[in-house]
CSV table of C-alpha atoms in Angstrom, one decimal:
chain,number,residue,atom,x,y,z
A,255,PHE,CA,16.9,-22.1,-3.9
A,256,SER,CA,19.5,-24.7,-2.9
A,257,HIS,CA,18.5,-27.4,-0.4
A,258,ARG,CA,20.5,-25.6,2.3
A,259,GLU,CA,18.8,-22.3,1.5
A,260,LYS,CA,15.3,-23.9,1.7
A,261,ALA,CA,16.1,-25.6,4.9
A,262,SER,CA,17.3,-22.3,6.4
A,263,ALA,CA,14.1,-20.6,5.2
A,264,VAL,CA,12.0,-23.3,6.9
A,265,LEU,CA,13.9,-22.9,10.1
A,266,PHE,CA,13.5,-19.1,9.9
A,267,VAL,CA,9.8,-19.4,9.4
A,268,ARG,CA,9.4,-21.8,12.3
A,269,ALA,CA,11.6,-19.6,14.5
A,270,THR,CA,9.4,-16.6,13.9
A,271,MET,CA,6.2,-18.4,14.7
A,272,VAL,CA,5.5,-20.2,18.0
A,273,ALA,CA,2.0,-21.0,19.1
A,274,SER,CA,1.3,-22.3,22.6
A,275,ALA,CA,-2.1,-23.7,21.7
A,276,VAL,CA,-4.8,-23.8,19.0
A,277,PHE,CA,-8.5,-24.2,19.7
A,278,ILE,CA,-11.7,-24.1,17.7
A,279,THR,CA,-14.9,-22.6,19.1
A,280,ASP,CA,-18.5,-21.9,17.9
A,281,LEU,CA,-19.6,-18.2,17.4
A,282,SER,CA,-20.4,-17.8,21.1
A,283,GLY,CA,-16.8,-18.9,22.1
A,284,LYS,CA,-17.8,-22.3,23.4
A,285,ALA,CA,-14.8,-24.7,22.8
A,286,ILE,CA,-15.3,-27.6,20.5
A,287,ILE,CA,-11.7,-29.0,20.2
A,288,SER,CA,-8.3,-27.8,21.4
A,289,ARG,CA,-4.7,-28.7,21.4
A,290,ASP,CA,-2.1,-27.5,23.9
A,291,TYR,CA,1.4,-27.7,22.2
A,292,ARG,CA,3.8,-26.2,24.8
A,293,GLY,CA,2.1,-26.3,28.2
A,294,ASP,CA,3.2,-22.8,29.0
A,295,ILE,CA,-0.3,-21.3,29.3
A,296,PRO,CA,-3.5,-22.4,31.2
A,297,LEU,CA,-5.5,-23.6,28.2
A,298,THR,CA,-8.9,-23.6,30.0
A,299,LYS,CA,-8.4,-20.0,31.2
A,300,ALA,CA,-7.3,-18.9,27.7
A,301,ILE,CA,-10.5,-20.4,26.2
A,302,GLU,CA,-12.6,-18.6,28.8
A,303,THR,CA,-10.7,-15.3,28.0
A,304,PHE,CA,-11.4,-15.7,24.3
A,305,SER,CA,-15.1,-16.5,25.0
A,306,LYS,CA,-15.4,-13.4,27.2
A,307,TYR,CA,-13.8,-11.3,24.5
A,308,LEU,CA,-16.3,-12.4,21.9
A,309,THR,CA,-19.4,-11.9,24.1
A,310,GLU,CA,-18.4,-8.6,25.9
A,311,VAL,CA,-16.5,-6.6,23.3
A,312,ASP,CA,-18.7,-4.7,20.9
A,313,GLU,CA,-18.5,-5.9,17.3
A,314,GLU,CA,-17.1,-2.7,15.9
A,315,PHE,CA,-14.2,-2.8,18.4
A,316,LYS,CA,-13.3,-6.4,17.9
A,317,LYS,CA,-9.9,-7.1,16.3
A,318,PRO,CA,-8.5,-10.4,14.9
A,319,VAL,CA,-5.4,-9.9,17.1
A,320,PHE,CA,-5.6,-8.8,20.8
A,321,PHE,CA,-3.3,-8.9,23.8
A,322,VAL,CA,-4.4,-9.9,27.3
A,323,ASP,CA,-2.0,-9.0,30.2
A,324,SER,CA,-1.3,-11.1,33.3
A,325,ASN,CA,-4.2,-9.4,35.1
A,326,GLY,CA,-6.7,-10.6,32.4
A,327,ASP,CA,-7.2,-7.1,30.9
A,328,VAL,CA,-7.4,-6.7,27.2
A,329,ILE,CA,-4.8,-4.2,25.9
A,330,SER,CA,-6.3,-2.5,22.9
A,331,SER,CA,-3.4,0.0,22.1
A,332,PRO,CA,-0.3,-1.6,20.5
A,333,GLU,CA,1.9,0.9,22.3
A,334,GLU,CA,0.7,-0.5,25.7
A,335,VAL,CA,1.5,-4.1,24.9
A,336,GLY,CA,4.3,-5.3,27.1
A,337,THR,CA,4.1,-2.4,29.5
A,338,THR,CA,2.0,-4.3,32.1
A,339,GLY,CA,4.2,-7.4,32.3
A,340,MET,CA,3.7,-10.8,30.7
A,341,GLY,CA,0.6,-11.9,28.8
A,342,GLU,CA,-0.8,-13.8,25.9
A,343,THR,CA,-1.5,-12.7,22.3
A,344,PHE,CA,-4.7,-14.1,20.8
A,345,VAL,CA,-5.0,-14.5,17.0
A,346,TYR,CA,-8.2,-15.7,15.5
A,347,VAL,CA,-10.0,-16.1,12.1
A,348,GLN,CA,-13.6,-17.0,11.2
A,349,SER,CA,-14.5,-19.8,8.9
A,350,ASN,CA,-18.3,-20.4,8.4
A,351,ASN,CA,-19.8,-20.7,11.8
A,352,LEU,CA,-16.5,-21.4,13.6
A,353,TYR,CA,-13.6,-19.4,15.1
A,354,MET,CA,-10.1,-20.8,14.9
A,355,CYS,CA,-7.8,-19.2,17.5
A,356,ALA,CA,-4.1,-19.5,18.3
A,357,VAL,CA,-2.5,-18.3,21.5
A,358,THR,CA,1.2,-17.4,22.0
A,359,GLN,CA,3.4,-15.9,24.7
A,360,ARG,CA,6.2,-15.2,22.3
A,361,ASN,CA,6.8,-12.2,20.0
A,362,SER,CA,5.6,-14.3,17.1
A,363,ASN,CA,5.1,-13.3,13.5
A,364,ILE,CA,1.3,-12.7,13.5
A,365,ALA,CA,1.0,-12.8,9.7
A,366,LEU,CA,2.4,-16.4,9.7
A,367,ILE,CA,0.0,-17.4,12.5
A,368,VAL,CA,-3.0,-16.1,10.4
A,369,THR,CA,-1.7,-17.9,7.3
A,370,PHE,CA,-1.3,-21.1,9.4
A,371,LEU,CA,-4.9,-20.9,10.6
A,372,PHE,CA,-6.3,-20.3,7.1
A,373,ARG,CA,-4.2,-23.2,5.7
A,374,LEU,CA,-5.3,-25.5,8.5
A,375,ALA,CA,-9.0,-24.6,7.7
A,376,SER,CA,-8.3,-25.6,4.1
A,377,VAL,CA,-6.8,-28.9,5.1
A,378,PHE,CA,-10.0,-29.6,7.2
A,379,LYS,CA,-12.2,-28.7,4.2
A,380,ASP,CA,-10.2,-31.0,1.9
A,381,TYR,CA,-10.5,-33.9,4.4
A,382,PHE,CA,-14.2,-33.5,5.4
A,383,GLY,CA,-15.8,-31.6,2.4
A,384,ALA,CA,-17.0,-28.8,4.7
A,385,PHE,CA,-15.5,-27.1,7.8
A,386,GLU,CA,-18.4,-26.8,10.2
A,387,GLU,CA,-19.2,-27.7,13.7
A,388,GLU,CA,-20.9,-30.9,12.7
A,389,SER,CA,-18.0,-32.1,10.6
A,390,ILE,CA,-15.6,-31.5,13.5
A,391,ARG,CA,-17.8,-33.5,16.0
A,392,ASP,CA,-17.9,-36.4,13.4
A,393,ASN,CA,-14.2,-36.5,13.0
A,394,PHE,CA,-12.6,-35.8,16.4
A,395,VAL,CA,-9.9,-38.6,16.0
A,396,CYS,CA,-8.8,-37.5,12.6
A,397,ILE,CA,-8.7,-33.8,13.6
A,398,TYR,CA,-6.5,-34.6,16.6
A,399,GLU,CA,-4.1,-36.4,14.3
A,400,LEU,CA,-4.1,-33.5,11.9
A,401,LEU,CA,-3.5,-31.0,14.7
A,402,ASP,CA,-0.5,-33.2,15.8
A,403,GLU,CA,1.0,-33.5,12.4
A,404,THR,CA,0.5,-29.9,11.2
A,405,MET,CA,2.2,-28.4,14.3
A,406,ASP,CA,5.0,-29.8,16.6
A,407,HIS,CA,5.7,-28.1,19.9
A,408,GLY,CA,4.1,-24.9,18.5
A,409,LEU,CA,6.2,-24.9,15.3
A,410,PRO,CA,4.3,-25.3,11.9
A,411,GLN,CA,4.9,-28.4,9.9
A,412,SER,CA,3.5,-29.7,6.6
A,413,LEU,CA,0.1,-28.2,5.6
A,414,ASP,CA,-0.1,-29.9,2.2
A,415,SER,CA,-3.2,-32.2,2.1
A,416,THR,CA,-1.6,-34.4,-0.5
A,417,ILE,CA,1.3,-35.2,1.8
A,418,LEU,CA,-0.9,-35.5,4.9
A,419,ARG,CA,-3.1,-38.0,3.1
A,420,SER,CA,-0.1,-40.3,2.6
A,421,PHE,CA,-0.2,-41.3,6.3
A,422,ILE,CA,-3.5,-39.9,7.6
A,423,THR,CA,-6.5,-41.3,5.7
A,424,GLN,CA,-9.9,-39.7,5.8
A,425,GLU,CA,-11.2,-42.6,8.0
A,426,GLY,CA,-8.4,-42.1,10.5
A,427,ASN,CA,-6.8,-45.4,9.8
A,428,ARG,CA,-3.1,-45.4,10.9
A,429,MET,CA,-0.1,-46.8,9.2
A,430,ALA,CA,1.5,-50.1,10.2
A,431,GLU,CA,3.5,-50.2,13.4
A,432,ASP,CA,6.9,-50.6,11.6
A,433,SER,CA,6.5,-47.5,9.6
A,434,LYS,CA,4.4,-45.3,12.0
A,435,SER,CA,7.5,-43.6,13.4
A,436,LYS,CA,8.9,-42.7,10.0
A,437,PRO,CA,7.6,-39.5,8.6
A,438,PRO,CA,6.7,-39.4,4.9
A,439,VAL,CA,9.7,-38.5,2.7
A,440,ALA,CA,7.9,-35.3,1.5
A,441,LEU,CA,7.9,-33.9,5.0
A,442,THR,CA,11.7,-34.0,5.2
A,443,ASN,CA,12.2,-33.3,1.5
A,444,ALA,CA,12.8,-29.7,0.2
A,445,VAL,CA,10.1,-30.4,-2.4
A,446,SER,CA,7.1,-30.6,-0.1
A,447,TRP,CA,4.5,-30.2,-2.9
A,448,ARG,CA,5.6,-33.5,-4.6
A,449,ALA,CA,6.0,-37.0,-3.1
A,450,GLU,CA,8.7,-39.3,-4.3
A,451,GLY,CA,8.1,-42.5,-6.2
A,452,ILE,CA,5.4,-41.2,-8.5
A,453,LYS,CA,4.9,-43.4,-11.5
A,454,HIS,CA,2.8,-43.0,-14.7
A,455,LYS,CA,2.4,-45.4,-17.5
A,456,LYS,CA,2.6,-42.6,-20.0
A,457,ASN,CA,4.6,-39.5,-19.2
A,458,GLU,CA,2.8,-36.4,-20.4
A,459,ILE,CA,2.4,-32.8,-19.4
A,460,PHE,CA,-0.3,-30.4,-20.7
A,461,LEU,CA,0.2,-26.6,-20.7
A,462,ASP,CA,-2.6,-24.2,-21.3
A,463,VAL,CA,-2.0,-20.5,-21.8
A,464,VAL,CA,-5.4,-18.9,-21.0
A,465,GLU,CA,-6.0,-15.1,-21.4
A,466,LYS,CA,-9.1,-13.2,-20.5
A,467,LEU,CA,-9.7,-9.8,-22.0
A,468,ASN,CA,-11.3,-7.1,-19.9
A,469,LEU,CA,-12.6,-4.3,-22.2
A,470,LEU,CA,-14.8,-1.2,-21.9
A,471,VAL,CA,-15.6,0.8,-25.1
A,472,SER,CA,-17.5,4.1,-25.1
A,473,ALA,CA,-20.5,4.9,-27.2
A,474,ASN,CA,-18.3,6.8,-29.7
A,475,GLY,CA,-15.9,3.8,-30.2
A,476,THR,CA,-13.1,4.9,-27.9
A,477,VAL,CA,-11.5,2.2,-25.8
A,478,LEU,CA,-11.8,3.4,-22.2
A,479,HIS,CA,-10.2,0.4,-20.5
A,480,SER,CA,-8.4,-2.7,-21.7
A,481,GLU,CA,-6.6,-5.3,-19.6
A,482,ILE,CA,-5.3,-8.8,-20.2
A,483,LEU,CA,-5.4,-11.3,-17.3
A,484,GLY,CA,-3.4,-14.4,-18.2
A,485,ALA,CA,-2.7,-17.8,-16.5
A,486,VAL,CA,-0.4,-20.6,-17.4
A,487,LYS,CA,-2.2,-23.7,-16.3
A,488,MET,CA,-0.5,-27.2,-16.2
A,489,ARG,CA,-1.6,-30.8,-15.8
A,490,SER,CA,1.5,-32.9,-15.0
A,491,PHE,CA,1.6,-36.7,-15.4
A,492,LEU,CA,5.3,-37.3,-15.0
A,493,SER,CA,7.1,-40.0,-13.2
A,494,GLY,CA,9.9,-39.5,-10.7
A,495,MET,CA,11.2,-36.1,-9.7
A,496,PRO,CA,11.5,-34.2,-13.1
A,497,GLU,CA,13.1,-30.8,-13.5
A,498,LEU,CA,11.2,-28.6,-16.0
A,499,LYS,CA,12.4,-25.4,-17.7
A,500,LEU,CA,9.9,-23.1,-19.5
A,501,GLY,CA,10.9,-20.4,-21.9
A,502,LEU,CA,8.5,-17.6,-22.9
A,503,ASN,CA,9.0,-14.6,-25.3
A,504,ASP,CA,9.6,-12.4,-22.3
A,505,LYS,CA,10.8,-8.9,-23.3
A,506,VAL,CA,12.9,-8.4,-20.1
A,507,MET,CA,14.8,-11.7,-20.8
A,508,PHE,CA,15.3,-10.8,-24.5
A,509,ASP,CA,16.7,-7.4,-23.5
A,510,ALA,CA,18.9,-8.9,-20.8
A,511,THR,CA,20.5,-11.4,-23.3
A,512,GLY,CA,20.7,-8.9,-26.1
A,513,ARG,CA,18.2,-10.7,-28.3
A,514,ASN,CA,15.9,-9.0,-30.7
A,515,SER,CA,12.6,-8.1,-29.1
A,516,THR,CA,11.1,-5.7,-31.8
A,517,GLY,CA,9.1,-8.4,-33.5
A,518,THR,CA,11.5,-9.5,-36.2
A,519,GLY,CA,13.1,-12.8,-36.5
A,520,ARG,CA,11.9,-16.3,-35.6
A,521,THR,CA,10.9,-15.5,-32.0
A,522,GLY,CA,8.2,-13.0,-33.0
A,523,LYS,CA,7.4,-10.1,-30.8
A,524,ALA,CA,8.4,-10.0,-27.1
A,525,VAL,CA,5.8,-9.4,-24.4
A,526,GLU,CA,6.4,-7.4,-21.2
A,527,LEU,CA,4.6,-9.2,-18.5
A,528,GLU,CA,3.4,-7.4,-15.3
A,529,ASP,CA,2.2,-8.5,-11.8
A,530,ILE,CA,3.7,-12.0,-12.3
A,531,LYS,CA,2.7,-14.5,-9.6
A,532,PHE,CA,4.3,-18.0,-9.5
A,533,HIS,CA,3.3,-21.3,-7.9
A,534,GLN,CA,5.6,-22.1,-4.9
A,535,CYS,CA,7.4,-24.7,-7.0
A,536,VAL,CA,9.2,-22.1,-9.2
A,537,ARG,CA,12.7,-21.2,-8.2
A,538,LEU,CA,12.3,-17.4,-7.8
A,539,ALA,CA,16.1,-16.7,-7.4
A,540,ARG,CA,16.7,-18.3,-10.8
A,541,PHE,CA,14.0,-16.3,-12.4
A,542,GLU,CA,15.2,-13.0,-10.9
A,543,ASN,CA,18.7,-13.8,-12.1
A,544,ASP,CA,18.2,-14.8,-15.7
A,545,ARG,CA,14.3,-14.9,-16.2
A,546,THR,CA,14.4,-18.7,-16.5
A,547,ILE,CA,11.3,-20.4,-15.2
A,548,SER,CA,12.7,-23.6,-13.6
A,549,PHE,CA,10.6,-25.9,-11.4
A,550,ILE,CA,9.8,-29.4,-10.1
A,551,PRO,CA,6.0,-29.6,-10.8
A,552,PRO,CA,3.4,-31.0,-8.4
A,553,ASP,CA,1.6,-34.1,-9.7
A,554,GLY,CA,-1.7,-33.3,-11.3
A,555,GLU,CA,-3.3,-29.9,-12.1
A,556,PHE,CA,-2.0,-26.6,-10.9
A,557,ASP,CA,-1.5,-22.9,-12.0
A,558,LEU,CA,2.1,-22.4,-12.7
A,559,MET,CA,1.9,-18.6,-13.0
A,560,THR,CA,-0.5,-15.7,-13.5
A,561,TYR,CA,0.2,-12.3,-15.1
A,562,ARG,CA,-1.4,-9.1,-16.2
A,563,LEU,CA,-0.9,-6.7,-19.1
A,564,ASN,CA,-2.4,-3.2,-18.8
A,565,THR,CA,-2.2,-2.4,-22.5
A,566,GLN,CA,-4.4,-0.8,-25.2
A,567,VAL,CA,-6.1,-3.6,-27.1
A,568,LYS,CA,-8.3,-3.4,-30.2
A,569,PRO,CA,-11.7,-5.0,-29.6
A,570,LEU,CA,-11.6,-8.5,-30.9
A,571,ILE,CA,-15.3,-8.5,-31.5
A,572,TRP,CA,-16.8,-5.1,-32.4
A,573,VAL,CA,-20.5,-4.4,-31.9
A,574,GLU,CA,-22.5,-1.4,-33.1
A,575,ALA,CA,-26.2,-0.9,-32.1
A,576,VAL,CA,-28.7,1.5,-33.7
A,577,VAL,CA,-31.8,1.8,-31.6
A,578,GLU,CA,-35.0,3.4,-32.9
A,579,PRO,CA,-37.7,3.8,-30.2
A,580,HIS,CA,-41.1,4.8,-31.4
A,581,ARG,CA,-42.7,6.0,-28.2
A,582,GLY,CA,-45.9,4.2,-27.2
A,583,SER,CA,-45.8,1.6,-30.0
A,584,ARG,CA,-42.6,-0.2,-30.8
A,585,ILE,CA,-38.8,-0.2,-30.6
A,586,GLU,CA,-36.4,-1.5,-33.3
A,587,TYR,CA,-32.7,-2.5,-33.0
A,588,MET,CA,-30.1,-2.9,-35.8
A,589,ILE,CA,-27.0,-4.7,-34.5
A,590,LYS,CA,-23.8,-5.0,-36.5
A,591,THR,CA,-20.9,-7.1,-35.3
A,592,ARG,CA,-17.5,-7.5,-36.8
A,593,SER,CA,-14.6,-9.8,-35.9
A,594,GLN,CA,-11.3,-7.9,-35.8
A,595,PHE,CA,-8.8,-10.8,-35.7
A,596,LYS,CA,-7.1,-12.7,-38.4
A,597,SER,CA,-9.2,-14.9,-40.7
A,598,ARG,CA,-7.4,-18.1,-39.8
A,599,SER,CA,-8.7,-17.8,-36.2
A,600,VAL,CA,-12.3,-18.7,-35.1
A,601,ALA,CA,-14.2,-17.5,-32.1
A,602,ASN,CA,-16.4,-20.2,-30.7
A,603,ASN,CA,-19.8,-20.0,-28.9
A,604,VAL,CA,-20.0,-16.2,-29.3
A,605,GLU,CA,-22.9,-14.6,-27.3
A,606,ILE,CA,-23.8,-10.9,-27.8
A,607,ILE,CA,-26.1,-9.8,-25.0
A,608,ILE,CA,-28.2,-6.7,-25.8
A,609,PRO,CA,-30.2,-5.1,-23.0
A,610,VAL,CA,-33.8,-4.1,-23.9
A,611,PRO,CA,-36.6,-2.3,-21.9
A,612,PRO,CA,-38.3,-4.5,-19.4
A,613,ASP,CA,-41.8,-4.0,-20.7
A,614,VAL,CA,-41.3,-5.0,-24.4
A,615,ASP,CA,-43.4,-7.7,-26.0
A,616,SER,CA,-44.0,-9.4,-29.4
A,617,PRO,CA,-40.4,-10.0,-30.3
A,618,SER,CA,-39.3,-10.7,-33.8
A,619,PHE,CA,-35.8,-11.2,-35.1
A,620,LYS,CA,-33.9,-11.5,-38.4
A,621,SER,CA,-30.2,-12.3,-38.5
A,622,SER,CA,-27.7,-13.1,-41.2
A,623,VAL,CA,-26.1,-15.9,-39.0
A,624,GLY,CA,-26.7,-17.6,-35.7
A,625,ASN,CA,-29.8,-17.7,-33.4
A,626,VAL,CA,-31.4,-14.9,-31.5
A,627,THR,CA,-33.3,-15.4,-28.2
A,628,TYR,CA,-35.3,-13.0,-26.0
A,629,LEU,CA,-34.8,-13.6,-22.3
A,630,PRO,CA,-37.6,-11.7,-20.5
A,631,ASP,CA,-36.2,-12.6,-17.1
A,632,LYS,CA,-33.0,-10.8,-17.9
A,633,ASP,CA,-34.4,-8.0,-20.0
A,634,ALA,CA,-32.0,-8.9,-22.8
A,635,VAL,CA,-31.7,-10.4,-26.3
A,636,VAL,CA,-28.9,-13.0,-26.8
A,637,TRP,CA,-27.5,-13.4,-30.3
A,638,THR,CA,-25.6,-16.6,-30.4
A,639,ILE,CA,-23.0,-17.4,-33.2
A,640,LYS,CA,-21.5,-20.8,-32.9
A,641,GLN,CA,-18.4,-20.1,-35.0
A,642,PHE,CA,-17.4,-16.5,-35.8
A,643,HIS,CA,-14.5,-16.5,-38.3
A,644,GLY,CA,-12.0,-13.7,-38.3
A,645,GLY,CA,-12.6,-10.8,-40.7
A,646,ARG,CA,-16.3,-11.4,-40.9
A,647,GLU,CA,-19.3,-9.0,-40.4
A,648,TYR,CA,-22.9,-9.9,-39.6
A,649,LEU,CA,-26.2,-8.1,-39.1
A,650,MET,CA,-29.2,-8.7,-36.9
A,651,ARG,CA,-32.5,-6.8,-36.6
A,652,ALA,CA,-34.8,-7.0,-33.7
A,653,HIS,CA,-38.4,-5.6,-33.4
A,654,PHE,CA,-40.4,-5.3,-30.2
A,655,GLY,CA,-43.8,-4.0,-29.3
A,656,LEU,CA,-44.2,-1.5,-26.5
A,657,PRO,CA,-47.4,-1.1,-24.3
A,658,SER,CA,-49.6,1.7,-25.4
A,659,ILE,CA,-49.2,4.3,-22.6
A,660,SER,CA,-49.1,8.0,-22.5
A,661,ALA,CA,-45.9,9.9,-22.8
A,662,ALA,CA,-46.2,11.1,-19.2
A,663,ASP,CA,-46.7,7.5,-17.9
A,664,TYR,CA,-43.7,6.3,-20.0
A,665,ASP,CA,-41.4,9.0,-18.7
A,666,ALA,CA,-42.5,8.4,-15.1
A,667,GLY,CA,-42.0,4.6,-15.4
A,668,ASP,CA,-38.7,5.1,-17.1
A,669,LYS,CA,-37.4,7.4,-14.4
A,670,LYS,CA,-38.4,4.9,-11.7
A,671,LYS,CA,-36.5,2.1,-13.4
A,672,GLY,CA,-33.5,4.4,-14.0
A,673,ALA,CA,-33.3,5.4,-10.4
A,674,ALA,CA,-32.8,1.7,-9.5
A,675,HIS,CA,-29.8,1.6,-11.8
A,676,GLY,CA,-28.4,5.0,-11.0
A,677,GLN,CA,-29.7,6.4,-14.3
A,678,THR,CA,-32.6,8.7,-15.2
A,679,GLY,CA,-34.9,9.2,-18.2
A,680,GLU,CA,-34.9,7.3,-21.4
A,681,ASN,CA,-31.4,5.9,-21.0
A,682,ALA,CA,-32.4,3.8,-18.0
A,683,TRP,CA,-32.3,0.5,-19.9
A,684,LYS,CA,-29.3,1.4,-22.1
A,685,SER,CA,-26.7,-0.7,-20.2
A,686,PRO,CA,-23.6,-1.7,-22.1
A,687,ILE,CA,-23.7,-4.7,-24.6
A,688,ALA,CA,-21.8,-7.7,-23.2
A,689,VAL,CA,-19.9,-10.2,-25.4
A,690,LYS,CA,-18.9,-13.7,-24.5
A,691,PHE,CA,-16.4,-15.7,-26.6
A,692,GLU,CA,-13.5,-18.2,-26.7
A,693,ILE,CA,-10.8,-18.2,-29.4
A,694,PRO,CA,-8.6,-21.3,-29.4
A,695,TYR,CA,-5.0,-21.3,-30.7
A,696,PHE,CA,-4.7,-17.6,-30.1
A,697,THR,CA,-3.5,-15.1,-27.4
A,698,VAL,CA,-4.3,-11.5,-27.6
A,699,SER,CA,-1.0,-10.5,-25.9
A,700,GLY,CA,1.1,-12.5,-28.3
A,701,ILE,CA,2.7,-14.6,-25.6
A,702,GLN,CA,4.4,-17.8,-26.8
A,703,VAL,CA,6.0,-20.8,-25.3
A,704,ARG,CA,9.4,-21.0,-26.8
A,705,TYR,CA,10.4,-24.3,-25.2
A,706,LEU,CA,9.4,-26.7,-22.4
A,707,LYS,CA,12.3,-28.9,-21.4
A,708,ILE,CA,11.8,-32.0,-19.2
A,709,ILE,CA,14.8,-33.5,-17.5
A,710,GLU,CA,14.6,-36.6,-15.3
A,711,ARG,CA,17.4,-38.9,-14.0
A,712,SER,CA,16.0,-42.0,-15.6
A,713,GLY,CA,16.1,-40.3,-19.0
A,714,TYR,CA,12.5,-41.1,-20.1
A,715,GLN,CA,11.0,-39.3,-23.0
A,716,ALA,CA,7.9,-37.1,-22.2
A,717,LEU,CA,5.3,-35.5,-24.4
A,718,PRO,CA,4.6,-31.8,-23.8
A,719,TRP,CA,1.3,-30.5,-25.1
A,720,VAL,CA,0.8,-26.7,-25.4
A,721,ARG,CA,-2.5,-24.9,-26.1
A,722,TYR,CA,-3.5,-21.3,-26.3
A,723,ILE,CA,-7.0,-19.9,-25.5
A,724,THR,CA,-8.3,-16.3,-25.4
A,725,GLN,CA,-11.6,-15.7,-23.6
A,726,ASN,CA,-13.8,-12.8,-22.7
A,727,GLY,CA,-13.4,-11.3,-19.2
A,728,ASP,CA,-15.5,-8.2,-18.4
A,729,TYR,CA,-16.1,-7.3,-22.0
A,730,GLN,CA,-18.6,-4.5,-22.6
A,731,LEU,CA,-19.4,-1.9,-25.3
A,732,ARG,CA,-21.7,1.0,-24.5
A,733,MET,CA,-24.6,1.7,-26.8
A,734,ALA,CA,-25.0,5.1,-28.6
């Protein structure tokens, strides 16, 4: 967006949300602190109305938005709102043991008011560590300052804690008299998430592409569900007001520009990203136009974007289990695991978690690599492999004793345990095998950072660092 477009957007947001007052109460509706912004409603009466609503309306009929007409009656049907004359609309949210409520006489955008209340609660948490009744009573002065700065005459202002901290300290100390009347530059700047004048001795930016693989494999080896959840995380330590441009091997961009996206050439294969969500710093209009990710980054750590790929993925770490129960005496496991990625990659801190019956004893293990531990509190065996190189296969055997009980007792106890997990019979303890891992310098989707350009008016040279990581998400393989 241009500066003019952003200013217009801010004015539009403010014009569609006008709050007459904001107040905070306990769960019974007793007011703790309040701020009247416009003076067009009787604040004391509004608080009493809200308290009456909390105590007299049954829980199942309470709504986060309700209208009270000039006679003091609650109008529950949206069709009836406005038919009985003037009134007030109450919008409230709950945070811990508190209610935050905004009242308006205007036809305001309710979604924006709800967003404002949640963002305001986040500001309080950032300032005081916790947003509770005690923290409010201990910080009345600071909260009044925050209420004044986050809303002006019922119109929302800056809700960025970083910007607010530049002139409201946690102790409530005020700025010097000569600069008190001047708002911080970030409040009047189109880039509200970044203050001006930031300086770093060493200009660096770190970019991590982190992907988590959700996978469910059936007992016969069929992949039932696979999904990649990705995030581009950044840590920015750049001076001034830099402009960054990030290029990915995005299939839509390749197709739009006529580039090759079939996997040949220097760019490698192109990836079709889904459900992309950006940080507010990204220029969305530019991305929609030519798929360029252009932005002025916040200072410090933030998530630039998240994405999802609902695609069929081969299991990176395959696990097979052969279970031989000898009723009334012992049970034996043979676990075989295989890494199905290239040999140059290494999975670190691999944990293969195998469920076992809850009444086993006398564990003994033999493995070709790693350590095996029995966790009786979790009814599971954990096979830990510190480094699992690609293209390798390992075996592990586990032997457990079972209590000597009759077949009838065994079945009865098994069914009782199965009922608690929605299963019956001897399969009660056969939950899926779970796998945990982390593979550095590797992405399962094949996403790549083609370039990261840093442009700043002073012309300094900055060092971009890029790292790829693939981790397990909800990664499970059912046992045969």
